[in-house]
């Protein structure tokens, strides 16, 4: 069954429980929050394109369902991630926050390894060191830009924890002289 917008009504991010109450699933973006403007062509042509299972290792989960969208004119598919999950990173930003807090408390990278629901998926100490370096670099950049005491620097989001990833994934605009 299709809605007037052409989206499948059955692909909503909510599902019914036995008591017929709707319940949200963690990490899944609701269809009404799916971005509609395509970053490639700039048109409002993105429509729902299902979901896919993606790794999101931390102490609460191993994988989550993430929403997908497609722009038919561009023939591009987009994955919409929650703000606490970085692109191409299997560990959540909460996991990075745990590790960086332990390093700030004086633990070594080997001791600062965060807890994960699946103990076989613990990050390597070199990964923990890289997270701490990226966090320090990001904080330095935001403080240099004048973002003193900003709320988003305290919460585990990609803007606060990995500015290099933000710069890597955002499209660059060409400026003409």
GROMACS .gro file of N, CA and C in nm:
model
  531
    1UNK      N    1   0.084  -0.117   0.000
    1UNK     CA    2   0.000   0.000   0.000
    1UNK      C    3   0.089   0.124   0.000
    2UNK      N    4   0.063   0.215  -0.093
    2UNK     CA    5   0.143   0.336  -0.104
    2UNK      C    6   0.065   0.456  -0.053
    3UNK      N    7   0.141   0.548   0.007
    3UNK     CA    8   0.082   0.673   0.054
    3UNK      C    9   0.078   0.772  -0.062
    4UNK      N   10   0.011   0.887  -0.047
    4UNK     CA   11   0.009   0.986  -0.155
    4UNK      C   12   0.148   1.034  -0.195
    5UNK      N   13   0.243   1.029  -0.103
    5UNK     CA   14   0.379   1.072  -0.135
    5UNK      C   15   0.457   0.966  -0.211
    6UNK      N   16   0.397   0.849  -0.233
    6UNK     CA   17   0.464   0.742  -0.305
    6UNK      C   18   0.549   0.652  -0.218
    7UNK      N   19   0.539   0.667  -0.087
    7UNK     CA   20   0.619   0.585   0.003
    7UNK      C   21   0.536   0.469   0.054
    8UNK      N   22   0.603   0.362   0.087
    8UNK     CA   23   0.533   0.247   0.143
    8UNK      C   24   0.494   0.277   0.286
    9UNK      N   25   0.366   0.262   0.316
    9UNK     CA   26   0.320   0.285   0.453
    9UNK      C   27   0.374   0.178   0.546
   10UNK      N   28   0.405   0.061   0.493
   10UNK     CA   29   0.454  -0.046   0.577
   10UNK      C   30   0.600  -0.027   0.616
   11UNK      N   31   0.670   0.069   0.557
   11UNK     CA   32   0.811   0.091   0.587
   11UNK      C   33   0.830   0.200   0.691
   12UNK      N   34   0.731   0.227   0.769
   12UNK     CA   35   0.742   0.325   0.875
   12UNK      C   36   0.840   0.271   0.980
   13UNK      N   37   0.904   0.359   1.056
   13UNK     CA   38   1.001   0.315   1.155
   13UNK      C   39   0.935   0.269   1.284
   14UNK      N   40   0.806   0.264   1.286
   14UNK     CA   41   0.733   0.220   1.405
   14UNK      C   42   0.672   0.084   1.377
   15UNK      N   43   0.659   0.004   1.479
   15UNK     CA   44   0.592  -0.123   1.459
   15UNK      C   45   0.494  -0.145   1.573
   16UNK      N   46   0.397  -0.230   1.550
   16UNK     CA   47   0.294  -0.254   1.649
   16UNK      C   48   0.335  -0.367   1.741
   17UNK      N   49   0.306  -0.348   1.868
   17UNK     CA   50   0.331  -0.454   1.966
   17UNK      C   51   0.203  -0.535   1.980
   18UNK      N   52   0.204  -0.634   2.066
   18UNK     CA   53   0.087  -0.718   2.085
   18UNK      C   54  -0.032  -0.639   2.140
   19UNK      N   55  -0.005  -0.529   2.211
   19UNK     CA   56  -0.113  -0.448   2.266
   19UNK      C   57  -0.155  -0.337   2.171
   20UNK      N   58  -0.110  -0.342   2.047
   20UNK     CA   59  -0.144  -0.244   1.943
   20UNK      C   60  -0.096  -0.103   1.974
   21UNK      N   61   0.009  -0.093   2.052
   21UNK     CA   62   0.072   0.037   2.075
   21UNK      C   63   0.196   0.043   1.988
   22UNK      N   64   0.223   0.161   1.933
   22UNK     CA   65   0.341   0.176   1.848
   22UNK      C   66   0.464   0.195   1.936
   23UNK      N   67   0.569   0.134   1.895
   23UNK     CA   68   0.692   0.139   1.973
   23UNK      C   69   0.809   0.171   1.881
   24UNK      N   70   0.892   0.266   1.920
   24UNK     CA   71   1.007   0.305   1.838
   24UNK      C   72   1.122   0.206   1.855
   25UNK      N   73   1.191   0.183   1.746
   25UNK     CA   74   1.311   0.100   1.749
   25UNK      C   75   1.431   0.192   1.759
   26UNK      N   76   1.530   0.159   1.841
   26UNK     CA   77   1.645   0.249   1.857
   26UNK      C   78   1.725   0.261   1.728
   27UNK      N   79   1.761   0.384   1.695
   27UNK     CA   80   1.847   0.408   1.580
   27UNK      C   81   1.776   0.427   1.449
   28UNK      N   82   1.650   0.384   1.435
   28UNK     CA   83   1.581   0.394   1.308
   28UNK      C   84   1.518   0.533   1.297
   29UNK      N   85   1.548   0.602   1.189
   29UNK     CA   86   1.495   0.735   1.164
   29UNK      C   87   1.352   0.721   1.113
   30UNK      N   88   1.254   0.791   1.171
   30UNK     CA   89   1.117   0.785   1.119
   30UNK      C   90   1.111   0.838   0.976
   31UNK      N   91   1.018   0.784   0.897
   31UNK     CA   92   1.007   0.825   0.757
   31UNK      C   93   0.981   0.974   0.741
   32UNK      N   94   0.906   1.034   0.832
   32UNK     CA   95   0.878   1.177   0.818
   32UNK      C   96   1.001   1.263   0.844
   33UNK      N   97   1.108   1.208   0.901
   33UNK     CA   98   1.233   1.281   0.922
   33UNK      C   99   1.338   1.250   0.816
   34UNK      N  100   1.303   1.165   0.718
   34UNK     CA  101   1.396   1.132   0.610
   34UNK      C  102   1.424   1.259   0.529
   35UNK      N  103   1.552   1.296   0.512
   35UNK     CA  104   1.582   1.415   0.432
   35UNK      C  105   1.532   1.395   0.289
   36UNK      N  106   1.470   1.496   0.233
   36UNK     CA  107   1.413   1.486   0.098
   36UNK      C  108   1.498   1.556  -0.008
   37UNK      N  109   1.584   1.651   0.032
   37UNK     CA  110   1.667   1.723  -0.065
   37UNK      C  111   1.793   1.642  -0.094
   38UNK      N  112   1.816   1.617  -0.221
   38UNK     CA  113   1.933   1.541  -0.263
   38UNK      C  114   2.057   1.629  -0.255
   39UNK      N  115   2.166   1.584  -0.190
   39UNK     CA  116   2.288   1.665  -0.183
   39UNK      C  117   2.361   1.674  -0.317
   40UNK      N  118   2.328   1.589  -0.412
   40UNK     CA  119   2.394   1.589  -0.542
   40UNK      C  120   2.326   1.688  -0.638
   41UNK      N  121   2.194   1.670  -0.660
   41UNK     CA  122   2.124   1.755  -0.756
   41UNK      C  123   2.050   1.871  -0.691
   42UNK      N  124   2.029   1.867  -0.558
   42UNK     CA  125   1.963   1.976  -0.488
   42UNK      C  126   1.811   1.976  -0.496
   43UNK      N  127   1.752   1.879  -0.562
   43UNK     CA  128   1.606   1.870  -0.574
   43UNK      C  129   1.546   1.791  -0.459
   44UNK      N  130   1.418   1.810  -0.435
   44UNK     CA  131   1.346   1.735  -0.332
   44UNK      C  132   1.297   1.603  -0.394
   45UNK      N  133   1.390   1.512  -0.422
   45UNK     CA  134   1.356   1.390  -0.494
   45UNK      C  135   1.391   1.263  -0.417
   46UNK      N  136   1.439   1.272  -0.294
   46UNK     CA  137   1.472   1.152  -0.218
   46UNK      C  138   1.344   1.091  -0.162
   47UNK      N  139   1.328   0.962  -0.187
   47UNK     CA  140   1.214   0.888  -0.132
   47UNK      C  141   1.268   0.769  -0.054
   48UNK      N  142   1.184   0.712   0.031
   48UNK     CA  143   1.225   0.597   0.111
   48UNK      C  144   1.267   0.480   0.024
   49UNK      N  145   1.371   0.411   0.068
   49UNK     CA  146   1.424   0.298  -0.008
   49UNK      C  147   1.458   0.181   0.084
   50UNK      N  148   1.377   0.165   0.189
   50UNK     CA  149   1.397   0.053   0.279
   50UNK      C  150   1.495   0.081   0.391
   51UNK      N  151   1.544  -0.028   0.448
   51UNK     CA  152   1.640  -0.020   0.559
   51UNK      C  153   1.747  -0.125   0.536
   52UNK      N  154   1.857  -0.108   0.609
   52UNK     CA  155   1.961  -0.211   0.606
   52UNK      C  156   2.018  -0.225   0.746
   53UNK      N  157   2.071  -0.341   0.774
   53UNK     CA  158   2.132  -0.369   0.903
   53UNK      C  159   2.276  -0.320   0.901
   54UNK      N  160   2.313  -0.243   1.003
   54UNK     CA  161   2.445  -0.183   1.009
   54UNK      C  162   2.507  -0.207   1.146
   55UNK      N  163   2.640  -0.235   1.152
   55UNK     CA  164   2.703  -0.253   1.283
   55UNK      C  165   2.702  -0.123   1.363
   56UNK      N  166   2.677  -0.136   1.493
   56UNK     CA  167   2.680  -0.021   1.584
   56UNK      C  168   2.720  -0.075   1.721
   57UNK      N  169   2.847  -0.106   1.737
   57UNK     CA  170   2.893  -0.172   1.858
   57UNK      C  171   2.905  -0.076   1.975
   58UNK      N  172   2.844  -0.110   2.085
   58UNK     CA  173   2.864  -0.045   2.214
   58UNK      C  174   2.805  -0.137   2.320
   59UNK      N  175   2.787  -0.087   2.440
   59UNK     CA  176   2.740  -0.174   2.548
   59UNK      C  177   2.591  -0.205   2.540
   60UNK      N  178   2.517  -0.141   2.448
   60UNK     CA  179   2.373  -0.164   2.438
   60UNK      C  180   2.332  -0.248   2.317
   61UNK      N  181   2.404  -0.240   2.206
   61UNK     CA  182   2.364  -0.311   2.084
   61UNK      C  183   2.485  -0.355   2.003
   62UNK      N  184   2.457  -0.441   1.907
   62UNK     CA  185   2.560  -0.486   1.815
   62UNK      C  186   2.534  -0.433   1.675
   63UNK      N  187   2.405  -0.428   1.637
   63UNK     CA  188   2.366  -0.380   1.505
   63UNK      C  189   2.235  -0.302   1.518
   64UNK      N  190   2.212  -0.212   1.423
   64UNK     CA  191   2.085  -0.139   1.419
   64UNK      C  192   2.036  -0.134   1.274
   65UNK      N  193   1.908  -0.112   1.259
   65UNK     CA  194   1.850  -0.090   1.127
   65UNK      C  195   1.860   0.058   1.096
   66UNK      N  196   1.913   0.094   0.979
   66UNK     CA  197   1.921   0.233   0.939
   66UNK      C  198   1.837   0.254   0.813
   67UNK      N  199   1.779   0.370   0.803
   67UNK     CA  200   1.691   0.407   0.692
   67UNK      C  201   1.773   0.438   0.569
   68UNK      N  202   1.718   0.404   0.452
   68UNK     CA  203   1.782   0.436   0.325
   68UNK      C  204   1.688   0.520   0.240
   69UNK      N  205   1.744   0.604   0.156
   69UNK     CA  206   1.666   0.685   0.063
   69UNK      C  207   1.731   0.679  -0.074
   70UNK      N  208   1.652   0.705  -0.177
   70UNK     CA  209   1.705   0.701  -0.313
   70UNK      C  210   1.660   0.825  -0.388
   71UNK      N  211   1.749   0.878  -0.471
   71UNK     CA  212   1.717   0.988  -0.563
   71UNK      C  213   1.721   0.928  -0.702
   72UNK      N  214   1.605   0.910  -0.763
   72UNK     CA  215   1.601   0.846  -0.895
   72UNK      C  216   1.669   0.927  -1.004
   73UNK      N  217   1.655   1.063  -1.009
   73UNK     CA  218   1.726   1.137  -1.115
   73UNK      C  219   1.878   1.120  -1.108
   74UNK      N  220   1.934   1.116  -0.987
   74UNK     CA  221   2.080   1.101  -0.970
   74UNK      C  222   2.124   0.955  -0.971
   75UNK      N  223   2.030   0.865  -0.948
   75UNK     CA  224   2.059   0.722  -0.935
   75UNK      C  225   2.153   0.695  -0.818
   76UNK      N  226   2.134   0.769  -0.707
   76UNK     CA  227   2.216   0.752  -0.587
   76UNK      C  228   2.129   0.704  -0.472
   77UNK      N  229   2.186   0.619  -0.390
   77UNK     CA  230   2.120   0.572  -0.269
   77UNK      C  231   2.193   0.631  -0.150
   78UNK      N  232   2.116   0.676  -0.050
   78UNK     CA  233   2.172   0.740   0.068
   78UNK      C  234   2.132   0.662   0.191
   79UNK      N  235   2.221   0.653   0.288
   79UNK     CA  236   2.192   0.592   0.417
   79UNK      C  237   2.184   0.703   0.520
   80UNK      N  238   2.076   0.707   0.595
   80UNK     CA  239   2.055   0.811   0.694
   80UNK      C  240   2.088   0.750   0.830
   81UNK      N  241   2.190   0.805   0.895
   81UNK     CA  242   2.238   0.753   1.022
   81UNK      C  243   2.189   0.838   1.138
   82UNK      N  244   2.171   0.776   1.255
   82UNK     CA  245   2.143   0.858   1.373
   82UNK      C  246   2.265   0.942   1.408
   83UNK      N  247   2.245   1.050   1.484
   83UNK     CA  248   2.356   1.142   1.511
   83UNK      C  249   2.465   1.083   1.600
   84UNK      N  250   2.441   0.970   1.664
   84UNK     CA  251   2.541   0.909   1.751
   84UNK      C  252   2.622   0.801   1.681
   85UNK      N  253   2.613   0.795   1.548
   85UNK     CA  254   2.686   0.694   1.472
   85UNK      C  255   2.758   0.761   1.355
   86UNK      N  256   2.889   0.743   1.348
   86UNK     CA  257   2.968   0.805   1.241
   86UNK      C  258   2.968   0.716   1.117
   87UNK      N  259   2.973   0.777   0.998
   87UNK     CA  260   2.979   0.698   0.874
   87UNK      C  261   3.105   0.611   0.870
   88UNK      N  262   3.090   0.492   0.819
   88UNK     CA  263   3.200   0.397   0.802
   88UNK      C  264   3.271   0.362   0.932
   89UNK      N  265   3.205   0.379   1.045
   89UNK     CA  266   3.263   0.346   1.175
   89UNK      C  267   3.172   0.245   1.245
   90UNK      N  268   3.223   0.127   1.276
   90UNK     CA  269   3.135   0.027   1.338
   90UNK      C  270   3.103   0.054   1.485
   91UNK      N  271   3.181   0.140   1.553
   91UNK     CA  272   3.157   0.168   1.694
   91UNK      C  273   3.081   0.298   1.709
   92UNK      N  274   2.986   0.301   1.802
   92UNK     CA  275   2.907   0.422   1.824
   92UNK      C  276   2.990   0.530   1.890
   93UNK      N  277   2.939   0.653   1.886
   93UNK     CA  278   3.010   0.763   1.950
   93UNK      C  279   3.004   0.752   2.102
   94UNK      N  280   2.904   0.681   2.156
   94UNK     CA  281   2.899   0.653   2.300
   94UNK      C  282   3.018   0.566   2.341
   95UNK      N  283   3.052   0.472   2.254
   95UNK     CA  284   3.167   0.384   2.279
   95UNK      C  285   3.296   0.467   2.280
   96UNK      N  286   3.309   0.560   2.186
   96UNK     CA  287   3.426   0.648   2.182
   96UNK      C  288   3.431   0.736   2.307
   97UNK      N  289   3.315   0.783   2.352
   97UNK     CA  290   3.310   0.868   2.470
   97UNK      C  291   3.358   0.792   2.593
   98UNK      N  292   3.316   0.667   2.608
   98UNK     CA  293   3.362   0.585   2.721
   98UNK      C  294   3.514   0.574   2.721
   99UNK      N  295   3.571   0.544   2.604
   99UNK     CA  296   3.715   0.527   2.595
   99UNK      C  297   3.790   0.657   2.626
  100UNK      N  298   3.742   0.768   2.572
  100UNK     CA  299   3.809   0.897   2.596
  100UNK      C  300   3.798   0.941   2.741
  101UNK      N  301   3.686   0.912   2.806
  101UNK     CA  302   3.672   0.944   2.948
  101UNK      C  303   3.769   0.863   3.032
  102UNK      N  304   3.790   0.737   2.995
  102UNK     CA  305   3.885   0.653   3.070
  102UNK      C  306   4.029   0.700   3.048
  103UNK      N  307   4.060   0.745   2.927
  103UNK     CA  308   4.194   0.798   2.901
  103UNK      C  309   4.214   0.927   2.981
  104UNK      N  310   4.111   1.011   2.987
  104UNK     CA  311   4.118   1.135   3.065
  104UNK      C  312   4.134   1.107   3.214
  105UNK      N  313   4.085   0.991   3.260
  105UNK     CA  314   4.101   0.952   3.400
  105UNK      C  315   4.238   0.892   3.429
  106UNK      N  316   4.322   0.877   3.326
  106UNK     CA  317   4.458   0.829   3.347
  106UNK      C  318   4.482   0.685   3.303
  107UNK      N  319   4.386   0.621   3.244
  107UNK     CA  320   4.404   0.483   3.196
  107UNK      C  321   4.484   0.483   3.066
  108UNK      N  322   4.554   0.374   3.042
  108UNK     CA  323   4.624   0.358   2.915
  108UNK      C  324   4.523   0.319   2.808
  109UNK      N  325   4.565   0.320   2.682
  109UNK     CA  326   4.475   0.283   2.572
  109UNK      C  327   4.429   0.138   2.586
  110UNK      N  328   4.515   0.052   2.638
  110UNK     CA  329   4.478  -0.088   2.657
  110UNK      C  330   4.372  -0.102   2.767
  111UNK      N  331   4.383  -0.020   2.872
  111UNK     CA  332   4.287  -0.026   2.982
  111UNK      C  333   4.159   0.052   2.952
  112UNK      N  334   4.165   0.146   2.857
  112UNK     CA  335   4.051   0.233   2.826
  112UNK      C  336   3.954   0.171   2.727
  113UNK      N  337   3.979   0.049   2.683
  113UNK     CA  338   3.889  -0.016   2.589
  113UNK      C  339   3.749  -0.022   2.648
  114UNK      N  340   3.649   0.030   2.577
  114UNK     CA  341   3.513   0.035   2.632
  114UNK      C  342   3.446  -0.103   2.630
  115UNK      N  343   3.340  -0.116   2.708
  115UNK     CA  344   3.263  -0.240   2.710
  115UNK      C  345   3.175  -0.247   2.587
  116UNK      N  346   3.163  -0.364   2.529
  116UNK     CA  347   3.074  -0.387   2.416
  116UNK      C  348   2.984  -0.505   2.449
  117UNK      N  349   2.865  -0.503   2.391
  117UNK     CA  350   2.770  -0.611   2.415
  117UNK      C  351   2.828  -0.745   2.370
  118UNK      N  352   2.898  -0.742   2.257
  118UNK     CA  353   2.967  -0.861   2.207
  118UNK      C  354   3.115  -0.847   2.242
  119UNK      N  355   3.165  -0.925   2.342
  119UNK     CA  356   3.305  -0.910   2.386
  119UNK      C  357   3.407  -0.942   2.277
  120UNK      N  358   3.367  -1.010   2.170
  120UNK     CA  359   3.462  -1.039   2.062
  120UNK      C  360   3.480  -0.919   1.968
  121UNK      N  361   3.404  -0.812   1.989
  121UNK     CA  362   3.410  -0.694   1.903
  121UNK      C  363   3.472  -0.572   1.972
  122UNK      N  364   3.564  -0.593   2.063
  122UNK     CA  365   3.629  -0.482   2.133
  122UNK      C  366   3.725  -0.411   2.039
  123UNK      N  367   3.734  -0.277   2.049
  123UNK     CA  368   3.827  -0.205   1.963
  123UNK      C  369   3.972  -0.229   2.004
  124UNK      N  370   4.059  -0.221   1.908
  124UNK     CA  371   4.202  -0.236   1.930
  124UNK      C  372   4.255  -0.111   2.004
  125UNK      N  373   4.359  -0.126   2.086
  125UNK     CA  374   4.415  -0.007   2.155
  125UNK      C  375   4.459   0.104   2.059
  126UNK      N  376   4.506   0.069   1.939
  126UNK     CA  377   4.544   0.174   1.843
  126UNK      C  378   4.421   0.252   1.797
  127UNK      N  379   4.307   0.185   1.790
  127UNK     CA  380   4.181   0.253   1.755
  127UNK      C  381   4.140   0.348   1.866
  128UNK      N  382   4.155   0.305   1.990
  128UNK     CA  383   4.122   0.391   2.105
  128UNK      C  384   4.211   0.515   2.107
  129UNK      N  385   4.340   0.498   2.076
  129UNK     CA  386   4.432   0.613   2.070
  129UNK      C  387   4.390   0.709   1.958
  130UNK      N  388   4.351   0.654   1.844
  130UNK     CA  389   4.307   0.738   1.732
  130UNK      C  390   4.181   0.815   1.769
  131UNK      N  391   4.086   0.752   1.841
  131UNK     CA  392   3.965   0.822   1.886
  131UNK      C  393   4.003   0.941   1.975
  132UNK      N  394   4.095   0.919   2.068
  132UNK     CA  395   4.137   1.026   2.159
  132UNK      C  396   4.204   1.140   2.081
  133UNK      N  397   4.287   1.106   1.982
  133UNK     CA  398   4.352   1.209   1.902
  133UNK      C  399   4.251   1.289   1.822
  134UNK      N  400   4.152   1.221   1.763
  134UNK     CA  401   4.050   1.292   1.686
  134UNK      C  402   3.964   1.380   1.776
  135UNK      N  403   3.934   1.332   1.897
  135UNK     CA  404   3.855   1.412   1.991
  135UNK      C  405   3.931   1.539   2.029
  136UNK      N  406   4.061   1.527   2.060
  136UNK     CA  407   4.141   1.644   2.095
  136UNK      C  408   4.152   1.742   1.977
  137UNK      N  409   4.172   1.689   1.858
  137UNK     CA  410   4.180   1.774   1.739
  137UNK      C  411   4.049   1.848   1.716
  138UNK      N  412   3.937   1.778   1.731
  138UNK     CA  413   3.805   1.839   1.712
  138UNK      C  414   3.780   1.947   1.816
  139UNK      N  415   3.811   1.918   1.942
  139UNK     CA  416   3.794   2.019   2.046
  139UNK      C  417   3.880   2.142   2.019
  140UNK      N  418   4.004   2.120   1.977
  140UNK     CA  419   4.094   2.230   1.947
  140UNK      C  420   4.037   2.316   1.834
  141UNK      N  421   3.985   2.253   1.728
  141UNK     CA  422   3.928   2.328   1.615
  141UNK      C  423   3.807   2.410   1.657
  142UNK      N  424   3.717   2.349   1.736
  142UNK     CA  425   3.598   2.422   1.779
  142UNK      C  426   3.632   2.535   1.875
  143UNK      N  427   3.728   2.513   1.964
  143UNK     CA  428   3.768   2.620   2.055
  143UNK      C  429   3.837   2.733   1.979
  144UNK      N  430   3.917   2.699   1.880
  144UNK     CA  431   3.983   2.799   1.796
  144UNK      C  432   3.880   2.880   1.717
  145UNK      N  433   3.768   2.815   1.680
  145UNK     CA  434   3.662   2.884   1.605
  145UNK      C  435   3.572   2.966   1.696
  146UNK      N  436   3.590   2.955   1.828
  146UNK     CA  437   3.512   3.035   1.921
  146UNK      C  438   3.389   2.967   1.978
  147UNK      N  439   3.384   2.836   1.978
  147UNK     CA  440   3.268   2.762   2.031
  147UNK      C  441   3.290   2.727   2.177
  148UNK      N  442   3.318   2.825   2.261
  148UNK     CA  443   3.343   2.803   2.403
  148UNK      C  444   3.214   2.763   2.475
  149UNK      N  445   3.218   2.654   2.547
  149UNK     CA  446   3.104   2.609   2.628
  149UNK      C  447   2.983   2.568   2.547
  150UNK      N  448   3.001   2.539   2.419
  150UNK     CA  449   2.886   2.499   2.336
  150UNK      C  450   2.833   2.364   2.381
  151UNK      N  451   2.701   2.352   2.382
  151UNK     CA  452   2.636   2.230   2.429
  151UNK      C  453   2.673   2.109   2.342
  152UNK      N  454   2.683   2.128   2.210
  152UNK     CA  455   2.708   2.013   2.122
  152UNK      C  456   2.846   1.954   2.141
  153UNK      N  457   2.939   2.026   2.205
  153UNK     CA  458   3.072   1.970   2.229
  153UNK      C  459   3.071   1.864   2.338
  154UNK      N  460   2.970   1.868   2.426
  154UNK     CA  461   2.962   1.770   2.535
  154UNK      C  462   2.889   1.643   2.494
  155UNK      N  463   2.795   1.652   2.402
  155UNK     CA  464   2.718   1.534   2.363
  155UNK      C  465   2.794   1.454   2.259
  156UNK      N  466   2.780   1.323   2.260
  156UNK     CA  467   2.852   1.243   2.161
  156UNK      C  468   2.785   1.247   2.023
  157UNK      N  469   2.819   1.347   1.944
  157UNK     CA  470   2.775   1.357   1.806
  157UNK      C  471   2.898   1.365   1.718
  158UNK      N  472   2.879   1.346   1.590
  158UNK     CA  473   2.993   1.347   1.499
  158UNK      C  474   3.057   1.486   1.494
  159UNK      N  475   2.979   1.593   1.511
  159UNK     CA  476   3.036   1.728   1.513
  159UNK      C  477   3.128   1.750   1.632
  160UNK      N  478   3.097   1.686   1.743
  160UNK     CA  479   3.176   1.705   1.864
  160UNK      C  480   3.291   1.606   1.875
  161UNK      N  481   3.283   1.494   1.808
  161UNK     CA  482   3.382   1.389   1.830
  161UNK      C  483   3.473   1.360   1.712
  162UNK      N  484   3.434   1.392   1.591
  162UNK     CA  485   3.518   1.357   1.477
  162UNK      C  486   3.497   1.457   1.363
  163UNK      N  487   3.556   1.573   1.377
  163UNK     CA  488   3.543   1.677   1.277
  163UNK      C  489   3.604   1.635   1.143
  164UNK      N  490   3.708   1.553   1.146
  164UNK     CA  491   3.769   1.506   1.021
  164UNK      C  492   3.669   1.422   0.942
  165UNK      N  493   3.585   1.342   1.009
  165UNK     CA  494   3.484   1.264   0.939
  165UNK      C  495   3.378   1.356   0.878
  166UNK      N  496   3.341   1.462   0.950
  166UNK     CA  497   3.245   1.558   0.895
  166UNK      C  498   3.301   1.621   0.768
  167UNK      N  499   3.425   1.663   0.771
  167UNK     CA  500   3.487   1.724   0.654
  167UNK      C  501   3.498   1.625   0.538
  168UNK      N  502   3.515   1.498   0.570
  168UNK     CA  503   3.529   1.394   0.468
  168UNK      C  504   3.396   1.365   0.399
  169UNK      N  505   3.284   1.373   0.473
  169UNK     CA  506   3.156   1.331   0.414
  169UNK      C  507   3.073   1.445   0.358
  170UNK      N  508   3.096   1.569   0.403
  170UNK     CA  509   3.017   1.680   0.350
  170UNK      C  510   3.065   1.715   0.210
  171UNK      N  511   2.969   1.744   0.120
  171UNK     CA  512   3.011   1.782  -0.016
  171UNK      C  513   3.080   1.918  -0.016
  172UNK      N  514   3.184   1.929  -0.092
  172UNK     CA  515   3.256   2.055  -0.101
  172UNK      C  516   3.193   2.139  -0.212
  173UNK      N  517   3.174   2.266  -0.184
  173UNK     CA  518   3.119   2.357  -0.282
  173UNK      C  519   3.231   2.434  -0.348
  174UNK      N  520   3.220   2.453  -0.477
  174UNK     CA  521   3.321   2.527  -0.551
  174UNK      C  522   3.287   2.675  -0.541
  175UNK      N  523   3.386   2.753  -0.504
  175UNK     CA  524   3.367   2.899  -0.497
  175UNK      C  525   3.436   2.962  -0.617
  176UNK      N  526   3.359   3.040  -0.690
  176UNK     CA  527   3.418   3.109  -0.805
  176UNK      C  528   3.467   3.246  -0.762
  177UNK      N  529   3.575   3.296  -0.825
  177UNK     CA  530   3.632   3.425  -0.784
  177UNK      C  531   3.543   3.543  -0.820
   0.00000   0.00000   0.00000
